[in-house]
Structure formats: structure tokens, C-alpha cells
Coordinates of C-alpha atoms and ligand atoms in Angstrom, one line a residue:
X30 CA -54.4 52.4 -11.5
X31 CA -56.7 55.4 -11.8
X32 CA -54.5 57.4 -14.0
X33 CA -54.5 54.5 -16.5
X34 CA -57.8 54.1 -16.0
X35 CA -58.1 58.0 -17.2
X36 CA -55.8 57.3 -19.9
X37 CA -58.0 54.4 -21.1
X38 CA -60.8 56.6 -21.4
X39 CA -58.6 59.3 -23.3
X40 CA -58.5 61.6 -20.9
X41 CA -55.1 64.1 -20.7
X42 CA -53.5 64.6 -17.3
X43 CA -54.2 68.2 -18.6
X44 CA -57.7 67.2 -18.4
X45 CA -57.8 66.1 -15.3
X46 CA -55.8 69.1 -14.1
X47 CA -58.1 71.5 -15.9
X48 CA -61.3 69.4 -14.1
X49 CA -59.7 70.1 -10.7
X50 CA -59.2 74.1 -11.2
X51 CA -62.2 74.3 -13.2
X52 CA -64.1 73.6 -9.0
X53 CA -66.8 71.6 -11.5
X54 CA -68.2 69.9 -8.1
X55 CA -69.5 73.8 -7.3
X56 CA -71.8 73.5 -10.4
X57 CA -74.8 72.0 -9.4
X58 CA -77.4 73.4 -12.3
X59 CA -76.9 74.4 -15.4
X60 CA -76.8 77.9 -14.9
X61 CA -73.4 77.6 -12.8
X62 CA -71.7 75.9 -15.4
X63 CA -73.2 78.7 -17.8
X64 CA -71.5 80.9 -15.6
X65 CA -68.2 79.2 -15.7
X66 CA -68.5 78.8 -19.7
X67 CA -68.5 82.5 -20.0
X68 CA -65.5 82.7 -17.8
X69 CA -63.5 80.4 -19.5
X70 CA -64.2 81.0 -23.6
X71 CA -63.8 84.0 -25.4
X72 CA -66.7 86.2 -25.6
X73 CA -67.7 85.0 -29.3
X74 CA -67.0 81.4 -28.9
X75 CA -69.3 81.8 -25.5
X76 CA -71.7 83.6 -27.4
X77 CA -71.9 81.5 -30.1
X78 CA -73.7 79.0 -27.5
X79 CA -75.3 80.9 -25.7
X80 CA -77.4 83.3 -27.8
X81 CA -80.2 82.8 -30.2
X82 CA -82.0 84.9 -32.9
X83 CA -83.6 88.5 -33.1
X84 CA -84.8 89.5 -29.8
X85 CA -84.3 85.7 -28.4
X86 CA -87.9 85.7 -27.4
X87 CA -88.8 82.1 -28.5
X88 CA -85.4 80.7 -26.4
X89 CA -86.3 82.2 -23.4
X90 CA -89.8 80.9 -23.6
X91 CA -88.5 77.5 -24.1
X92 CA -87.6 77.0 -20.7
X93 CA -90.5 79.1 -19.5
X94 CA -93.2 77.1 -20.6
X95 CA -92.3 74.5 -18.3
X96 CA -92.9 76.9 -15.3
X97 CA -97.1 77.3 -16.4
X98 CA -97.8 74.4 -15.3
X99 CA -97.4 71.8 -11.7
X100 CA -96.6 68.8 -10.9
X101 CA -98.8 66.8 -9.0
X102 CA -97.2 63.9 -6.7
X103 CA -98.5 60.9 -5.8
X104 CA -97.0 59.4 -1.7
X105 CA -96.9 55.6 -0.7
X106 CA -95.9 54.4 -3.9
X107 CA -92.7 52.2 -2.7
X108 CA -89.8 53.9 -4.6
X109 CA -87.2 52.4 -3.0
X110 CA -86.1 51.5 -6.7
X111 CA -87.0 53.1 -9.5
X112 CA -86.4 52.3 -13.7
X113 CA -85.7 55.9 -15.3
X114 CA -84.6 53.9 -18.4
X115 CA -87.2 54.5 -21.6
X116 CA -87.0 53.3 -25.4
X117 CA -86.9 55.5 -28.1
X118 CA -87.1 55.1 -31.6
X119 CA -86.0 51.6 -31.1
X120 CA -82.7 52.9 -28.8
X121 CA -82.5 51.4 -24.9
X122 CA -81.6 54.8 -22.8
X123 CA -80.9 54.4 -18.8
X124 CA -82.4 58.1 -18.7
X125 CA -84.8 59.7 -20.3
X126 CA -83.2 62.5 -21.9
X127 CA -80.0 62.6 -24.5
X128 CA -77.7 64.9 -26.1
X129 CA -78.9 66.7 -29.3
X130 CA -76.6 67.3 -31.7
X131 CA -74.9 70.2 -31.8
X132 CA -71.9 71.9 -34.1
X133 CA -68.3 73.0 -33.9
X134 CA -67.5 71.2 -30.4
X135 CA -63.5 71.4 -30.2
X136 CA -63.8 75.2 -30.6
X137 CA -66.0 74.8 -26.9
X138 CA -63.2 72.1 -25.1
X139 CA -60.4 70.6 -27.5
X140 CA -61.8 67.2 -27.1
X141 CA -65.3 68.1 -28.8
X142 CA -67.8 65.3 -29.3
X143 CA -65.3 62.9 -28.3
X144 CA -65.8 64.0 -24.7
X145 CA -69.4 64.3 -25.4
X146 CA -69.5 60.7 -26.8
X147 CA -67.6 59.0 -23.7
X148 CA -69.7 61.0 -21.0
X149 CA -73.0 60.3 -22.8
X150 CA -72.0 56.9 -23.2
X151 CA -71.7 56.6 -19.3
X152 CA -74.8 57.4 -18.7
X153 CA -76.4 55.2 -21.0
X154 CA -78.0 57.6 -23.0
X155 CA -78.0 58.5 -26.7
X156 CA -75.0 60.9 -28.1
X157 CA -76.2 63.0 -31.3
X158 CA -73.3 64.0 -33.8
X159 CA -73.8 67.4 -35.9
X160 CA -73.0 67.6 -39.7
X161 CA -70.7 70.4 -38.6
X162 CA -69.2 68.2 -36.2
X163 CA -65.6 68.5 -35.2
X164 CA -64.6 65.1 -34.7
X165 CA -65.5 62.4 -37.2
X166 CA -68.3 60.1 -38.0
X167 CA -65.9 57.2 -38.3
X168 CA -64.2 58.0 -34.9
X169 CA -67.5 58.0 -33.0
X170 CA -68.6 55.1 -34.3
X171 CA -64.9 53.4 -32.9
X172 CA -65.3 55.6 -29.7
X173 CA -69.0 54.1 -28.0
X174 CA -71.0 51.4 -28.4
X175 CA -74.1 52.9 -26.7
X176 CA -76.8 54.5 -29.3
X177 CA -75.7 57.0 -31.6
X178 CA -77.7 59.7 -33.8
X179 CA -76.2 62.1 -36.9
X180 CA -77.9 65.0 -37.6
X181 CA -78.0 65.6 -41.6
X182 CA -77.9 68.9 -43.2
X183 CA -79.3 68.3 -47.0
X184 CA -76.9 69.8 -49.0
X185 CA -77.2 71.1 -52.3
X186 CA -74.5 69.3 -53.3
X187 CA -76.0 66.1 -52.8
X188 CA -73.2 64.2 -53.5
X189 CA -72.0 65.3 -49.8
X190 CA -75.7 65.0 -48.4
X191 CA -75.5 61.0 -49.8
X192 CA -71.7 60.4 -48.9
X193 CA -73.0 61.7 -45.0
X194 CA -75.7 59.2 -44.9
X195 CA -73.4 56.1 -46.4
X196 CA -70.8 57.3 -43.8
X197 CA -73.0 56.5 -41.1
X198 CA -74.1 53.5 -42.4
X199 CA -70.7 51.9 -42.2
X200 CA -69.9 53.3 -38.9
X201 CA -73.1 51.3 -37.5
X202 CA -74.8 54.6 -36.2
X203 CA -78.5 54.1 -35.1
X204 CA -80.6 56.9 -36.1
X205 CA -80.4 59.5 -38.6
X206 CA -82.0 62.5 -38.1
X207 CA -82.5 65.4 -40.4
X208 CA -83.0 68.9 -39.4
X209 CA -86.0 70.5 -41.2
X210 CA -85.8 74.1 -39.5
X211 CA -82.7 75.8 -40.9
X212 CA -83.7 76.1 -44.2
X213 CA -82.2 79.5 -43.8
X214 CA -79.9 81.0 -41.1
X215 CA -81.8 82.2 -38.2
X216 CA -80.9 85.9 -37.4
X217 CA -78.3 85.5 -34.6
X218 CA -77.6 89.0 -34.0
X219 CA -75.3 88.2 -31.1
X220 CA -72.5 86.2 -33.8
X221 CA -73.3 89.7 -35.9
X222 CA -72.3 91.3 -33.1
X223 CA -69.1 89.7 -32.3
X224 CA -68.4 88.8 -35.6
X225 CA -68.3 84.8 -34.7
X226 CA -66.9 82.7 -37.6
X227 CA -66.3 79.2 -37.6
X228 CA -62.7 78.8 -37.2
X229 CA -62.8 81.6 -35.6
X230 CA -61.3 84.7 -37.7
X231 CA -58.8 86.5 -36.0
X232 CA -59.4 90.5 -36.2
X233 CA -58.0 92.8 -33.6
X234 CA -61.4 92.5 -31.3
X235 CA -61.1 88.8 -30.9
X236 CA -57.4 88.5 -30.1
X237 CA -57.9 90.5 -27.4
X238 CA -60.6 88.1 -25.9
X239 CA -58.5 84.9 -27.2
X240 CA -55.5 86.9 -25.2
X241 CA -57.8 87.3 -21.9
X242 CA -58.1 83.6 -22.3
X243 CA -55.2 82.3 -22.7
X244 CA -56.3 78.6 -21.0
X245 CA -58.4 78.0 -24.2
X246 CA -56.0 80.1 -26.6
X247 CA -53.4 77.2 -25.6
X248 CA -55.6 74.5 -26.0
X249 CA -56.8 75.3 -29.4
X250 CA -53.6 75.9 -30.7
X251 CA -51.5 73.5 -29.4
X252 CA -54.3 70.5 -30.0
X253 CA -54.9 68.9 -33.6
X254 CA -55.8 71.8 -36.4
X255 CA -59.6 72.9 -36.6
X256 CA -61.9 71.0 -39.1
X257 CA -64.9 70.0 -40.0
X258 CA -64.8 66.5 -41.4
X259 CA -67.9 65.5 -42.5
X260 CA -67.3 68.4 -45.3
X261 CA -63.7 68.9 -46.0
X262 CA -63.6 66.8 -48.8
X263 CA -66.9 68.7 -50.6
X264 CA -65.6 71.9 -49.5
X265 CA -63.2 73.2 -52.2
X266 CA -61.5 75.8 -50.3
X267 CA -61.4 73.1 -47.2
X268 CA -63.6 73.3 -44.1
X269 CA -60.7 76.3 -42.8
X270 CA -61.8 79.3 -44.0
X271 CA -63.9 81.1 -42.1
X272 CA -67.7 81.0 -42.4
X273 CA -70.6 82.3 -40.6
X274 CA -73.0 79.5 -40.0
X275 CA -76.0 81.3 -40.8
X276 CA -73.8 81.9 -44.7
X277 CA -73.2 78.0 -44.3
X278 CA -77.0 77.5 -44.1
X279 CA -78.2 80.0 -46.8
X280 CA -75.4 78.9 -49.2
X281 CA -74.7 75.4 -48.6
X282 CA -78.4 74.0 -48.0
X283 CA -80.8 73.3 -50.3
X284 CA -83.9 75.6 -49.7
X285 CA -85.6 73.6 -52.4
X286 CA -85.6 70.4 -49.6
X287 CA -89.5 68.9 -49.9
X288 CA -91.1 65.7 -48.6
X289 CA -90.2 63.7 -51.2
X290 CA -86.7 64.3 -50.9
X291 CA -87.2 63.5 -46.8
X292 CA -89.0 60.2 -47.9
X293 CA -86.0 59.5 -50.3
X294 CA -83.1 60.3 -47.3
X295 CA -85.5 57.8 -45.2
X296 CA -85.0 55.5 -48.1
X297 CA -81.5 55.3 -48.6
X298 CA -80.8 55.1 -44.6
X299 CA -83.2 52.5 -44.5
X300 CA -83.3 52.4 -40.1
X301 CA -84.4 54.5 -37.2
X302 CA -85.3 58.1 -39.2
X303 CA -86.4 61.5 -37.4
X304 CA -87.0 64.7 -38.2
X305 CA -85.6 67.3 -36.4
X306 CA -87.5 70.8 -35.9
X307 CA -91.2 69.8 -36.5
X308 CA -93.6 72.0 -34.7
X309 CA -97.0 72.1 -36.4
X310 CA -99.5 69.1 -36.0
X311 CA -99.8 68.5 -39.7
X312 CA -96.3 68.2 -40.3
X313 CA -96.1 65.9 -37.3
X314 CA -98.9 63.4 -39.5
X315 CA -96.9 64.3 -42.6
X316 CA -93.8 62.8 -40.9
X317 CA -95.7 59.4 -39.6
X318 CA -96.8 59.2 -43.4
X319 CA -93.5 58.8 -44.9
X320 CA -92.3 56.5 -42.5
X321 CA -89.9 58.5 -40.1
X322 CA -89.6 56.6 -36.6
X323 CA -89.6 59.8 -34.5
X324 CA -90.0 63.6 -34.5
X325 CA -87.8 65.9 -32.0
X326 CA -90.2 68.8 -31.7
X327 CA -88.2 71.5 -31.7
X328 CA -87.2 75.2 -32.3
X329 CA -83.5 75.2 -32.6
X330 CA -83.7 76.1 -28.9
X331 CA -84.7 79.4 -30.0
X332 CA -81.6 80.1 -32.9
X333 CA -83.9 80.3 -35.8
X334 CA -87.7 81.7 -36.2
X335 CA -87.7 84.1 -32.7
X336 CA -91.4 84.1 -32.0
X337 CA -92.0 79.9 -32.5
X338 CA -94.5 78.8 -29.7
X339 CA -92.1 76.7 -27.5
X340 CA -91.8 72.9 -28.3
X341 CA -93.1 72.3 -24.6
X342 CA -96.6 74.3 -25.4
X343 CA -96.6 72.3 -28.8
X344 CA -96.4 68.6 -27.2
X345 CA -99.3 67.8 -26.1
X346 CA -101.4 68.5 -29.7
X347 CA -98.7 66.3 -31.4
X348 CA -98.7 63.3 -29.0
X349 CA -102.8 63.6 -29.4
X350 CA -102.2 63.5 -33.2
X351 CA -99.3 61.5 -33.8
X352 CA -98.5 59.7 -30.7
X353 CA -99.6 56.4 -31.3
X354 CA -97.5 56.1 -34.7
X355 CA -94.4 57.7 -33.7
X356 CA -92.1 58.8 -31.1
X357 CA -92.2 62.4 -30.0
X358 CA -89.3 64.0 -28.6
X359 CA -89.2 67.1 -26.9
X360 CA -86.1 69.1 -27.2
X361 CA -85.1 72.1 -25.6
X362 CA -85.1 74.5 -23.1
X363 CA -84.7 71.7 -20.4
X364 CA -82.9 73.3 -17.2
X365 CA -84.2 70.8 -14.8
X366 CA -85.0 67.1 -14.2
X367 CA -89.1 68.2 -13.2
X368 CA -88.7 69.2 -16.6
X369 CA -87.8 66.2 -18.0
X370 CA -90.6 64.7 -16.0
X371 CA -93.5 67.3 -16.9
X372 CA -92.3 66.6 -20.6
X373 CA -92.9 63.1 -20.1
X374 CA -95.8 63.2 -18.4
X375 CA -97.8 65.3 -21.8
X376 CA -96.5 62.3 -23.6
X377 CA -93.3 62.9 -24.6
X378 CA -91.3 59.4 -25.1
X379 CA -87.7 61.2 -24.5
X380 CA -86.5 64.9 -24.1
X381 CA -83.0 66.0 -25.2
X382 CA -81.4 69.4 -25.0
X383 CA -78.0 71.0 -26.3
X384 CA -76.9 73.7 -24.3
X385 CA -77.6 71.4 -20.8
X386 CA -74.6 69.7 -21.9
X387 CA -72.2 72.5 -24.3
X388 CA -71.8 74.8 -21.1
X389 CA -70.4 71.8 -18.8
X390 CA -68.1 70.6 -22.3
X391 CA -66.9 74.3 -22.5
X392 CA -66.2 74.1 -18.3
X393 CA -64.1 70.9 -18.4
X394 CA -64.4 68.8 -20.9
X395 CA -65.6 65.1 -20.9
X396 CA -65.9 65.4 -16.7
X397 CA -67.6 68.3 -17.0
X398 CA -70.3 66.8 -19.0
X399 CA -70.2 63.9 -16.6
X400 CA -71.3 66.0 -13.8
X401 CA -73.9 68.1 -16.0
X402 CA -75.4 64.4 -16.4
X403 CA -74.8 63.0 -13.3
X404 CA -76.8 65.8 -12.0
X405 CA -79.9 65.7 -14.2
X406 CA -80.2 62.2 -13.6
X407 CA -80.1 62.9 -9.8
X408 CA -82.8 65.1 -10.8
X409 CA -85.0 62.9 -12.6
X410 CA -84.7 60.1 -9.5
X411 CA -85.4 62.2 -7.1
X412 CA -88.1 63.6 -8.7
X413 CA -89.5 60.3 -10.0
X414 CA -89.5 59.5 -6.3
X415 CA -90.9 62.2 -4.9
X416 CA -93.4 62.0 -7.7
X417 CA -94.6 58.6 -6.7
X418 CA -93.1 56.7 -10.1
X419 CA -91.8 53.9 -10.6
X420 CA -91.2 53.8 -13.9
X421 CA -91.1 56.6 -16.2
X422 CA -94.4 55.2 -17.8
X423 CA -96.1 55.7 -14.5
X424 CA -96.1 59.2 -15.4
X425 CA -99.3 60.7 -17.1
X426 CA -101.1 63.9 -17.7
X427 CA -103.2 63.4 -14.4
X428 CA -99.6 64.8 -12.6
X429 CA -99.7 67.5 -14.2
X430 CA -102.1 70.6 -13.9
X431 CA -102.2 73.8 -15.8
X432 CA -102.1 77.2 -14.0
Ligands
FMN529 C1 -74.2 75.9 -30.0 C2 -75.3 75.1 -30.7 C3 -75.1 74.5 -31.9 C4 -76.1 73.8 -32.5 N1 -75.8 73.1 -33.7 C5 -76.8 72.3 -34.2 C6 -76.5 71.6 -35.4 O1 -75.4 71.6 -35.9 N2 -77.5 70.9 -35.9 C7 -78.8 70.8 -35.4 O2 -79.7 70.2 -35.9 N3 -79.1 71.5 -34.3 C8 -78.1 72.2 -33.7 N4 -78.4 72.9 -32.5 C9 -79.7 72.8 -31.9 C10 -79.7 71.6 -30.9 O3 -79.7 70.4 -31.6 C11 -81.0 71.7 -30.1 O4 -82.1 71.6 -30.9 C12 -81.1 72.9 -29.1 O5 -79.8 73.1 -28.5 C13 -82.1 72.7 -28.1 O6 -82.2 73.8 -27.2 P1 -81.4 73.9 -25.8 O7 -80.0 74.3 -26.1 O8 -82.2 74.9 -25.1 O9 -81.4 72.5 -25.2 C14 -77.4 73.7 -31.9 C15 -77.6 74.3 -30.7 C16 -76.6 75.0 -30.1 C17 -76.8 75.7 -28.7

């Protein structure tokens, strides 16, 4: 019974070995599944994830900035039950925080987005899909029913930008969102390092590290071949030759992307819109004015301009501005639930993050990610709770006090 039931969800018995030796019920924060990421993938493919650009100033402040400031509880409130569940940009989520999008899964765990689908879609929350995703938009939308986002890359060729959004339209996905900070690639001097490519490229440095790890050396070469298919038909060489993806951003994007040509993607996708990466208060308005539905504040937790102001420290001048007309999203550099909760309580309507999730994918796979979300949502209840909330509404700047 319970190993159909695993089969059902399309999980592997190698799965569920690799869930059992991975000891995932050890990992209780983040940080310990970082720790087990770094053991298990080769040091490029680790990373990849893990690093950010120049001096990786702006990611460590990310998380930072939630640590200048306290939460302030509220006691004899009645929280025997509580409602963590929120709407955002028209999605029902039982939490308050989602998976952002993020690129080239199967190279972290062979099932890729898939198992970030599934676990995302057990907790009720929203799963976001990368234009350089690994699995694709067709199989998501078969794979869950709960809310789905895609994160669109405006490509020169905009015959692949347009076939992207038309994709997702016949899939049924709910929100589009399209990424406004990488109009160039971020300096990631960690991928210069190691000389990450996406497939990875096989010189004599990174065989020895795919050798040292030979769990994941079997897995990616014995599982279906590499790809990226929301490209490989634009691509002409294919989506497997190897690319950086800071050359995929400053040859394949269209630096000449305005706000007319956000208003016109808007158009054409015709639901929930967002754009990803706005940080300044103007831009914020500009966004409202051409009709998106939300904004994910954002730095690209950290990977592109090293010395952006954290989207934490940004929130509460754009929810003055903008938060009556739109939804405002903070992502990144969540660690914890009182993160989630101090995000909230500045007026953010949701928070999402990428790494909370990639380290627990790269760990073990779809229960890995379970367990990343199982406990942030622990989190968030008990810190709702202890807060004296309710509901997630009940939460408001007077909980929170500046240092
Ligand atoms: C490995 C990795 C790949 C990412 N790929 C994309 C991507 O393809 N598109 C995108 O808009 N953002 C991408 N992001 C950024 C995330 O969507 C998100 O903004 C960021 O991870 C938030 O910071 P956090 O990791 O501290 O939560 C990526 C982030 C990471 C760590």
C-alpha cells in the first residue's frame, strides 16, 4: 500500500532509499540541508546554488536585514487554531510563502521541478517554473493542480519569448512572471571559478569532483538526457552545449526590454502578471500603471547587482507606495519562519525564496523538499502562535520594532 502509494506520486524506490541514507529527519533548518547539499553535489553544481555575485555582499545582507529588527508578541489571544493560508495575486496558498522559480533543477536531484512541483503542491502553496527549467511546461501543468507561476526571460528572439507565453496558456498556468533584473549576467565569480556550465562541461577538474560523487554521477547519467525544453526548439545547436548562464543572459536576452514591451507581454498573457526583481519605489508605481497584478521585490537573492539594498529593507517604502494597487512580494534571503512573519507584518502579502527549497531538492529529492517545507510551515505556526495571530492578517507593523 505505501509503496504504491509512492509510486503514485512518482517517486523511485531509489528515491525512497536515497531519502533514508540521506538522515533528512537530521535537517531541521536550512542550513543543515545546505550542509548536506555540499556533501552530496559536485563542488560546481553546489556552487552554482549557493554563491552569488562579486563580493556576495548584497546575498548575505538579504537574510541579515531580517535580524535589525523584533518581533513583538501579543499573549491571550486563543490560538488553539490558527489560518496561515493568504491570497496572492488572485492564488489561494495554505502558507504564506512559495517556491520562486529557479533554473537547471535535474542537474541538483534527477527529478528537478517535478519533485519541486509535487512537494510544493502538498503544501498548498504556489510552485514557480524557470525559463531554464529542466522539466517541461506541459508536464507541470499535467503534474499539479495547485497554483503555478513561469518565470519569462524576454528573448531576443521573440518568437521563443511569445511561444513561452502561449505554452503556458495551454497548460492552464496561473501567473506569469517576468524577471526584470538580469538584463545582464550578474558577476558570479564562484561559476568563474569552477568553471560551471550548464550541462555541465566535463574538463579534467570536474570529473574528479563528478568521480568523488559518484551517487549523483549515477543519477545524472543513467536518468533521461539533460535539456532545457522551454528552448531546444529555438536553440539551433540544441539546449546541450554548454553555456554559462551569465553568456545565456548577455547573448540570449534582449537588453533593449522597456515598459512597453512589459505592458505588451501583460497583454498577450492576459491573467495574473508580475514582475520579478523590482526594487525602487518608482518602478514599483510604474508596474501598478501598466496593469501587472504583483511585484516580487527582489535581488536575485544577491546573483546579480552585489551592493542592492536587500528587498527586506526595501518593503516597507513600496507597500506605502504601491500597496493598495498591488501585491508585494518579498523574495529572498528567508532562513526562517519569524521571517516570513516580520515580512508580513511590513506589509508584504506573500514571501518566497529559492535556495530554502534547492538545498533540500539537491539532499533528497521531492522528500527532501517536503521536509524543508514541512518545517517552515512548523515555523510560521508556531510563530503565529507565539505571536498572538490568528490569521496572518492579524499581523501589522505595530509587532514589529526597529533596533
Ligand atoms: C540556483 C538558482 C537559480 C535561479 N534561477 C532563476 C531563474 O532561472 N529565473 C529567475 O527569475 N530567478 C532565478 N533565481 C532567483 C530566484 O528566483 C530567487 O529570486 C532567489 O533565489 C531568492 O533568493 P534566496 O535564494 O535567498 O531565497 C535563481 C536562484 C538560484 C539560487
Amino acid at each position: 500500500m505505501a509503496i504504491n502509494a509512492g509510486i503514485q506520486q512518482g517517486r523511485s524506490r531509489r528515491d525512497r532509499e536515497w531519502s533514508r541514507f540521506a538522515g533528512i529527519r537530521q535537517c531541521n533548518n536550512i542550513e543543515d540541508f545546505r550542509s548536506m547539499a555540499r556533501r552530496r553535489l559536485p563542488g560546481p553544481i553546489f556552487h552554482y546554488i549557493d554563491g552569488a555575485a562579486d563580493d556576495e555582499v548584497s546575498y548575505r545582507r538579504n537574510t541579515e536585514a531580517y535580524e535589525r529588527c523584533d518581533l513583538v508578541p501579543n499573549v491571550l489571544a486563543g490560538v488553539e487554531s490558527i489560518d496561515t493560508s493568504i491570497t496572492v495575486m488572485g492564488q489561494k496558498l495554505a502558507m504564506p510563502l512559495f517556491c520562486s522559480p529557479t533554473a537547471l533543477q535535474r542537474l541538483f536531484h534527477h527529478d528537478g521541478e517535478r519533485a519541486v512541483a509535487r512537494a510544493a503542491e502538498k503544501f498548498g502553496t504556489m510552485f514557480g517554473i524557470s525559463s531554464l527549467g529542466t522539466i517541461s511546461i506541459e508536464d507541470i501543468g499535467s503534474t499539479i493542480s495547485t497554483p503555478k507561476l513561469f518565470q519569462l526571460y524576454f528573448h531576443k528572439d521573440r518568437g521563443l519569448t511569445n511561444s513561452m507565453i502561449e505554452r503556458c496558456i495551454a497548460a492552464k498556468f496561473d501567473v506569469l512572471a517576468l524577471t526584470v533584473d538580469t538584463i545582464t549576467g550578474g558577476n558570479r565569480e564562484r561559476d568563474l571559478q569552477t568553471g560551471f556550465t550548464s550541462p555541465p562541461r566535463f574538463t579534467i577538474d570536474s570529473l574528479l569532483s563528478f568521480a568523488t560523487h559518484p551517487v549523483w554521477a549515477a543519477n545524472y547519467f543513467t536518468h533521461k538526457k539533460f535539456e532545457l525544453p522551454q528552448l531546444k526548439d529555438y536553440v539551433k545547436e540544441g539546449s546541450n552545449i554548454s553555456v554559462s548562464v551569465g553568456d545565456y543572459f548577455s547573448t540570449m536576452l534582449d537588453q533593449s526590454m522597456n515598459w512597453q514591451d512589459a505592458a505588451d507581454v501583460r497583454k498577450k498573457w492576459g491573467k495574473q502578471f508580475c514582475l520579478k526583481g523590482i526594487m525602487s519605489v518608482a518602478d514599483a508605481k510604474r508596474a501598478a500603471d501598466i496593469g501587472a497584478t504583483g511585484i516580487m521585490v527582489s535581488n536575485h537573492g544577491g546573483r546579480q547587482l552585489d551592493g542592492s539594498r536587500s528587498p527586506f529593507d526595501q518593503l516597507a517604502e513600496i507597500v506605502d507606495a504601491v500597496g493598495d494597487r498591488i501585491d508585494v512580494i518579498c523574495d529572498g534571503g528567508i532562513a526562517r519562519g519569524t521571517h516570513v512573519l516580520k515580512a508580513l507584518s511590513l506589509g508584504a502579502k506573500a514571501c518566497s525564496g529559492g535556495r530554502l527549497y534547492l538545498y533540500a531538492l539537491a539532499a533528497a529529492g521531492q522528500a527532501g523538499v517536503e521536509r524543508a517545507l514541512g518545517n517552515l510551515r512548523a515555523e510560521i505556526e508556531r510563530d503565529m502562535k507565539m505571536m498572538g495571530c490568528r490569521t496572518v492578517d492579524q499581523l501589522s507593523r505595530d509587532n514589529l520594532k526597529f533596533r
